[in-house]
């Protein structure tokens, strides 16, 4: 059994706290980008773009919500105040294939995520594609369960 470090658990906990800022009634995701000196570079959560009203009509219409929502990883990248090449992203669920491609393009070197079995079953094929892209690009990916065990 391999455990993630205490710092990994702290940053996953921070990502979980950030996820609470999402107004999405069904799925809340948070992300934190950290440099190699354990400094937080950026945070993000899933939600609508700036200036777009996140009213109940939009949030409760699945197709509208999915079409308008930026993922936590995308927002963390958008709000970063410095380049993120070589840094670590902590996120409260396995990134989707689109986010994986975006993270790779920005040069994220490591992704640590909290496992969410229900979400991973629902989006299995998409997450397999994301995992394949991460492997091909040389991005280290580590999933952690609630006890801090790397999967």
Coordinates of N, CA and C in Angstrom, one line a residue:
X1 N 0.9 -1.2 0.0 CA 0.0 0.0 0.0 C 0.9 1.2 0.0
X2 N 0.6 2.2 -0.9 CA 1.4 3.4 -1.0 C 0.5 4.6 -0.6
X3 N 1.0 5.4 0.3 CA 0.2 6.6 0.7 C 0.6 7.8 0.0
X4 N -0.3 8.7 -0.2 CA 0.1 10.0 -0.7 C 0.7 10.8 0.5
X5 N 1.5 11.8 0.2 CA 2.1 12.6 1.2 C 1.1 13.4 2.0
X6 N 1.5 13.9 3.2 CA 0.6 14.8 4.0 C 0.3 16.0 3.2
X7 N 1.3 16.5 2.4 CA 1.0 17.7 1.5 C 0.0 17.4 0.5
X8 N 0.1 16.2 -0.2 CA -0.9 15.9 -1.2 C -2.3 15.9 -0.5
X9 N -2.4 15.3 0.7 CA -3.7 15.3 1.4 C -4.2 16.7 1.7
X10 N -3.3 17.5 2.1 CA -3.7 18.9 2.4 C -4.2 19.6 1.2
X11 N -3.5 19.4 0.0 CA -4.0 20.1 -1.2 C -5.2 19.5 -1.8
X12 N -5.4 18.2 -1.6 CA -6.7 17.6 -2.0 C -7.8 18.1 -1.1
X13 N -7.5 18.3 0.2 CA -8.5 18.9 1.1 C -8.9 20.3 0.7
X14 N -7.9 21.1 0.3 CA -8.1 22.4 -0.2 C -9.0 22.4 -1.5
X15 N -8.7 21.5 -2.4 CA -9.5 21.4 -3.6 C -10.9 21.0 -3.2
X16 N -11.1 20.2 -2.2 CA -12.5 19.8 -1.8 C -13.2 21.1 -1.2
X17 N -12.5 21.9 -0.5 CA -13.1 23.1 0.1 C -13.5 24.1 -1.1
X18 N -12.6 24.2 -2.1 CA -12.8 25.1 -3.2 C -14.1 24.6 -4.0
X19 N -14.2 23.2 -4.1 CA -15.4 22.7 -4.8 C -16.7 23.2 -4.3
X20 N -16.7 23.5 -3.0 CA -18.0 23.9 -2.3 C -18.4 25.3 -2.9
X21 N -17.6 26.0 -3.6 CA -18.0 27.3 -4.1 C -18.8 27.2 -5.4
X22 N -18.8 25.9 -6.0 CA -19.6 25.7 -7.2 C -21.1 25.8 -6.9
X23 N -21.8 26.4 -7.8 CA -23.3 26.5 -7.7 C -24.0 25.3 -8.4
X24 N -23.2 24.4 -9.0 CA -23.8 23.3 -9.7 C -24.5 22.4 -8.6
X25 N -25.8 22.2 -8.8 CA -26.6 21.4 -7.8 C -26.2 19.9 -7.7
X26 N -25.6 19.4 -8.8 CA -25.3 17.9 -8.8 C -23.9 17.5 -8.7
X27 N -23.0 18.3 -9.2 CA -21.6 18.0 -9.3 C -20.7 19.2 -8.9
X28 N -20.0 19.0 -7.8 CA -19.1 20.1 -7.4 C -17.6 19.6 -7.5
X29 N -16.8 20.3 -8.2 CA -15.4 20.0 -8.4 C -14.5 21.2 -8.1
X30 N -13.5 20.9 -7.4 CA -12.5 21.9 -7.1 C -11.1 21.5 -7.6
X31 N -10.3 22.5 -7.9 CA -8.9 22.2 -8.4 C -8.0 23.3 -7.8
X32 N -6.7 22.8 -7.5 CA -5.7 23.7 -7.0 C -4.4 23.4 -7.7
X33 N -3.7 24.4 -8.2 CA -2.4 24.2 -8.8 C -1.3 24.7 -7.9
X34 N -0.3 23.9 -7.7 CA 0.7 24.1 -6.7 C 2.1 23.9 -7.3
X35 N 3.0 24.8 -6.9 CA 4.4 24.7 -7.5 C 5.2 23.8 -6.6
X36 N 6.5 23.6 -7.0 CA 7.3 22.6 -6.4 C 7.8 23.0 -5.0
X37 N 7.5 24.3 -4.6 CA 7.8 24.7 -3.2 C 6.5 24.8 -2.4
X38 N 5.5 24.1 -2.8 CA 4.2 23.9 -2.1 C 3.5 25.3 -2.0
X39 N 3.6 26.1 -2.9 CA 2.9 27.4 -2.9 C 1.7 27.3 -3.9
X40 N 0.5 27.7 -3.5 CA -0.7 27.7 -4.3 C -0.6 28.8 -5.4
X41 N -0.7 28.3 -6.6 CA -0.6 29.2 -7.8 C -2.0 29.7 -8.2
X42 N -2.9 28.8 -8.1 CA -4.3 29.1 -8.6 C -5.3 28.1 -8.0
X43 N -6.5 28.5 -8.0 CA -7.6 27.6 -7.7 C -8.7 27.7 -8.7
X44 N -9.6 26.8 -8.8 CA -10.8 26.9 -9.7 C -11.8 25.9 -9.3
X45 N -13.0 26.2 -9.7 CA -14.2 25.3 -9.4 C -15.0 25.3 -10.7
X46 N -15.9 24.3 -10.8 CA -16.7 24.2 -12.0 C -17.9 25.2 -11.9
X47 N -18.1 25.9 -13.0 CA -19.2 26.9 -13.0 C -19.2 27.6 -14.4
X48 N -20.2 28.5 -14.4 CA -20.4 29.3 -15.7 C -19.3 30.4 -15.8
X49 N -19.0 30.8 -17.0 CA -18.0 31.9 -17.2 C -18.5 33.2 -16.5
X50 N -17.5 34.0 -16.3 CA -17.7 35.4 -15.7 C -18.8 36.1 -16.5
X51 N -19.7 36.7 -15.9 CA -20.8 37.5 -16.5 C -22.0 36.7 -17.0
X52 N -21.9 35.4 -16.8 CA -23.1 34.6 -17.2 C -23.8 34.2 -15.9
X53 N -25.1 34.5 -15.9 CA -25.9 34.3 -14.7 C -26.2 32.8 -14.5
X54 N -25.9 32.4 -13.3 CA -26.1 30.9 -13.0 C -27.4 30.8 -12.2
X55 N -28.5 31.0 -13.0 CA -29.8 30.9 -12.3 C -30.3 29.4 -12.3
X56 N -31.3 29.2 -11.6 CA -31.8 27.8 -11.4 C -32.2 27.2 -12.7
X57 N -32.8 28.0 -13.6 CA -33.3 27.5 -14.9 C -32.1 26.9 -15.7
X58 N -31.0 27.6 -15.7 CA -29.9 27.1 -16.4 C -29.2 25.9 -15.7
X59 N -29.1 26.1 -14.4 CA -28.4 25.0 -13.6 C -29.1 23.7 -13.5
X60 N -30.5 23.8 -13.6 CA -31.3 22.5 -13.6 C -31.6 22.0 -14.9
X61 N -31.2 22.6 -16.0 CA -31.3 22.1 -17.4 C -30.0 21.4 -17.7
X62 N -29.9 20.1 -17.7 CA -28.7 19.4 -17.8 C -27.9 19.8 -19.1
X63 N -28.6 19.9 -20.2 CA -27.9 20.2 -21.5 C -27.3 21.6 -21.4
X64 N -28.1 22.6 -21.0 CA -27.7 23.9 -20.9 C -26.5 24.0 -19.9
X65 N -26.6 23.4 -18.8 CA -25.6 23.4 -17.8 C -24.3 22.9 -18.3
X66 N -24.3 21.7 -19.0 CA -23.1 21.1 -19.5 C -22.5 22.0 -20.6
X67 N -23.3 22.6 -21.4 CA -22.8 23.5 -22.5 C -22.2 24.7 -22.0
X68 N -22.6 25.3 -20.8 CA -22.1 26.5 -20.3 C -21.0 26.4 -19.3
X69 N -20.9 25.2 -18.7 CA -20.0 25.1 -17.6 C -18.5 24.9 -18.0
X70 N -17.7 25.7 -17.3 CA -16.2 25.5 -17.4 C -15.8 24.6 -16.2
X71 N -14.9 23.6 -16.5 CA -14.5 22.7 -15.5 C -13.5 23.4 -14.5
X72 N -13.4 22.8 -13.3 CA -12.5 23.3 -12.3 C -11.1 23.5 -12.8
X73 N -10.6 22.5 -13.6 CA -9.3 22.5 -14.1 C -9.1 23.7 -15.1
X74 N -10.1 23.9 -15.9 CA -10.0 25.0 -16.9 C -10.0 26.3 -16.1
X75 N -10.8 26.5 -15.1 CA -10.8 27.7 -14.3 C -9.5 27.9 -13.6
X76 N -8.9 26.9 -13.0 CA -7.6 27.0 -12.3 C -6.5 27.4 -13.3
X77 N -6.5 26.9 -14.5 CA -5.6 27.3 -15.5 C -5.8 28.8 -15.9
X78 N -7.1 29.1 -16.1 CA -7.4 30.5 -16.5 C -7.0 31.6 -15.5
X79 N -7.1 31.2 -14.2 CA -6.8 32.2 -13.2 C -5.3 32.2 -12.7
X80 N -4.5 31.3 -13.2 CA -3.1 31.2 -12.8 C -2.4 32.5 -13.2
X81 N -1.6 33.0 -12.3 CA -0.9 34.3 -12.5 C 0.5 34.1 -13.0
X82 N 0.9 32.8 -13.3 CA 2.2 32.5 -13.8 C 2.1 31.2 -14.6
X83 N 3.1 31.0 -15.4 CA 3.1 29.7 -16.2 C 3.0 28.5 -15.3
X84 N 2.3 27.4 -15.7 CA 2.1 26.3 -14.9 C 2.9 25.1 -15.4
X85 N 3.8 25.3 -16.3 CA 4.6 24.1 -16.8 C 5.4 23.5 -15.7
X86 N 5.3 22.2 -15.6 CA 6.0 21.4 -14.6 C 5.3 21.4 -13.2
X87 N 4.2 22.0 -13.0 CA 3.5 22.1 -11.7 C 2.5 20.9 -11.5
X88 N 2.0 20.9 -10.3 CA 1.0 19.8 -9.9 C -0.4 20.4 -9.8
X89 N -1.4 19.7 -10.3 CA -2.8 20.0 -10.2 C -3.4 19.0 -9.3
X90 N -4.1 19.5 -8.2 CA -4.9 18.6 -7.3 C -6.4 18.9 -7.7
X91 N -7.2 17.8 -7.8 CA -8.6 18.0 -8.3 C -9.4 16.9 -7.6
X92 N -10.7 17.3 -7.4 CA -11.6 16.4 -6.6 C -12.3 15.3 -7.5
X93 N -11.7 14.9 -8.5 CA -12.2 13.9 -9.4 C -11.3 13.7 -10.6
X94 N -11.3 12.6 -11.2 CA -10.4 12.3 -12.3 C -10.8 13.3 -13.5
X95 N -9.8 14.0 -14.0 CA -10.1 14.9 -15.2 C -10.7 14.1 -16.4
X96 N -11.6 14.8 -17.0 CA -12.2 14.3 -18.3 C -11.1 14.4 -19.4
X97 N -11.4 13.8 -20.5 CA -10.4 13.8 -21.7 C -10.1 15.3 -22.1
X98 N -11.2 16.1 -22.2 CA -10.9 17.5 -22.7 C -10.0 18.2 -21.7
X99 N -10.2 18.1 -20.4 CA -9.4 18.7 -19.4 C -8.0 18.1 -19.4
X100 N -7.9 16.8 -19.6 CA -6.6 16.2 -19.7 C -5.8 16.8 -20.9
X101 N -6.4 17.0 -22.0 CA -5.7 17.6 -23.2 C -5.3 19.0 -22.9
X102 N -6.1 19.8 -22.2 CA -5.8 21.1 -21.8 C -4.7 21.2 -20.8
X103 N -4.7 20.3 -19.8 CA -3.6 20.3 -18.8 C -2.3 19.9 -19.5
X104 N -2.3 18.9 -20.4 CA -1.1 18.5 -21.1 C -0.6 19.7 -21.9
X105 N -1.5 20.4 -22.6 CA -1.0 21.5 -23.4 C -0.4 22.6 -22.6
X106 N -0.9 22.8 -21.4 CA -0.3 23.9 -20.5 C 1.0 23.4 -19.8
X107 N 1.3 22.1 -19.9 CA 2.5 21.6 -19.3 C 2.4 21.1 -17.9
X108 N 1.2 20.9 -17.4 CA 1.1 20.3 -16.0 C 1.8 19.0 -16.0
X109 N 2.6 18.8 -15.0 CA 3.5 17.6 -14.9 C 2.9 16.4 -14.1
X110 N 2.0 16.8 -13.1 CA 1.5 15.8 -12.2 C 0.0 16.2 -11.9
X111 N -0.8 15.2 -11.8 CA -2.2 15.3 -11.4 C -2.5 14.4 -10.3
X112 N -3.0 14.9 -9.2 CA -3.4 14.1 -8.0 C -4.9 14.3 -7.9
X113 N -5.7 13.3 -7.8 CA -7.1 13.4 -7.8 C -7.7 12.5 -6.7
X114 N -8.8 12.9 -6.2 CA -9.6 12.1 -5.2 C -10.5 11.2 -6.1
X115 N -10.5 10.0 -5.7 CA -11.4 9.0 -6.5 C -12.8 9.2 -6.1
X116 N -13.7 9.1 -7.1 CA -15.1 9.2 -7.0 C -15.7 8.0 -7.8
X117 N -15.9 6.9 -7.2 CA -16.3 5.7 -7.9 C -17.5 5.9 -8.8
X118 N -18.6 6.5 -8.3 CA -19.8 6.7 -9.1 C -19.5 7.5 -10.3
X119 N -18.8 8.6 -10.2 CA -18.4 9.5 -11.3 C -17.5 8.7 -12.3
X120 N -16.6 8.0 -11.8 CA -15.7 7.2 -12.6 C -16.4 6.1 -13.4
X121 N -17.4 5.5 -12.8 CA -18.2 4.5 -13.6 C -19.0 5.1 -14.7
X122 N -19.6 6.3 -14.4 CA -20.4 7.0 -15.3 C -19.6 7.5 -16.5
X123 N -18.4 7.9 -16.3 CA -17.6 8.5 -17.4 C -16.4 7.7 -17.7
X124 N -16.5 6.3 -17.5 CA -15.4 5.4 -17.6 C -14.6 5.6 -18.9
X125 N -15.3 5.5 -20.1 CA -14.6 5.6 -21.4 C -13.8 6.9 -21.5
X126 N -14.4 8.0 -21.1 CA -13.8 9.3 -21.2 C -12.6 9.4 -20.3
X127 N -12.6 8.8 -19.1 CA -11.5 8.9 -18.2 C -10.4 7.9 -18.6
X128 N -10.8 6.8 -19.3 CA -9.7 6.0 -19.9 C -8.9 6.7 -21.0
X129 N -9.7 7.4 -21.8 CA -9.0 8.2 -22.8 C -8.1 9.3 -22.2
X130 N -8.6 9.9 -21.1 CA -7.8 10.9 -20.4 C -6.5 10.3 -19.9
X131 N -6.7 9.1 -19.2 CA -5.5 8.4 -18.7 C -4.5 8.0 -19.8
X132 N -5.0 7.6 -20.9 CA -4.1 7.2 -22.0 C -3.3 8.4 -22.5
X133 N -4.0 9.6 -22.6 CA -3.3 10.8 -23.0 C -2.3 11.2 -22.0
X134 N -2.6 11.2 -20.7 CA -1.6 11.5 -19.7 C -0.4 10.6 -19.7
X135 N -0.6 9.3 -19.9 CA 0.5 8.4 -20.0 C 1.4 8.7 -21.2
X136 N 0.8 8.9 -22.4 CA 1.5 9.2 -23.6 C 2.3 10.5 -23.4
X137 N 1.8 11.5 -22.7 CA 2.4 12.8 -22.6 C 3.4 12.8 -21.4
X138 N 3.4 11.7 -20.6 CA 4.4 11.7 -19.5 C 3.9 12.4 -18.3
X139 N 2.6 12.6 -18.2 CA 2.1 13.3 -17.0 C 1.9 12.2 -15.9
X140 N 2.4 12.4 -14.7 CA 2.2 11.5 -13.6 C 0.8 11.7 -13.0
X141 N 0.0 10.7 -12.9 CA -1.4 10.7 -12.4 C -1.5 9.8 -11.2
X142 N -2.0 10.4 -10.1 CA -2.2 9.6 -8.9 C -3.6 9.8 -8.3
X143 N -4.3 8.7 -8.1 CA -5.6 8.8 -7.5 C -5.5 8.4 -6.1
X144 N -6.3 9.1 -5.2 CA -6.2 8.8 -3.8 C -7.6 8.6 -3.3
X145 N -7.8 7.5 -2.5 CA -9.0 7.3 -1.9 C -9.2 8.1 -0.6
X146 N -10.2 8.0 0.1 CA -10.5 8.8 1.3 C -9.4 8.6 2.4
X147 N -8.7 7.4 2.4 CA -7.7 7.1 3.4 C -6.3 7.6 3.0
X148 N -6.2 8.2 1.8 CA -4.9 8.7 1.3 C -4.1 7.6 0.6
X149 N -4.7 6.5 0.3 CA -4.0 5.4 -0.4 C -4.0 5.7 -1.9
X150 N -2.8 5.6 -2.5 CA -2.7 5.8 -4.0 C -3.3 4.6 -4.7
X151 N -4.1 4.9 -5.7 CA -4.7 3.8 -6.4 C -4.1 3.7 -7.8

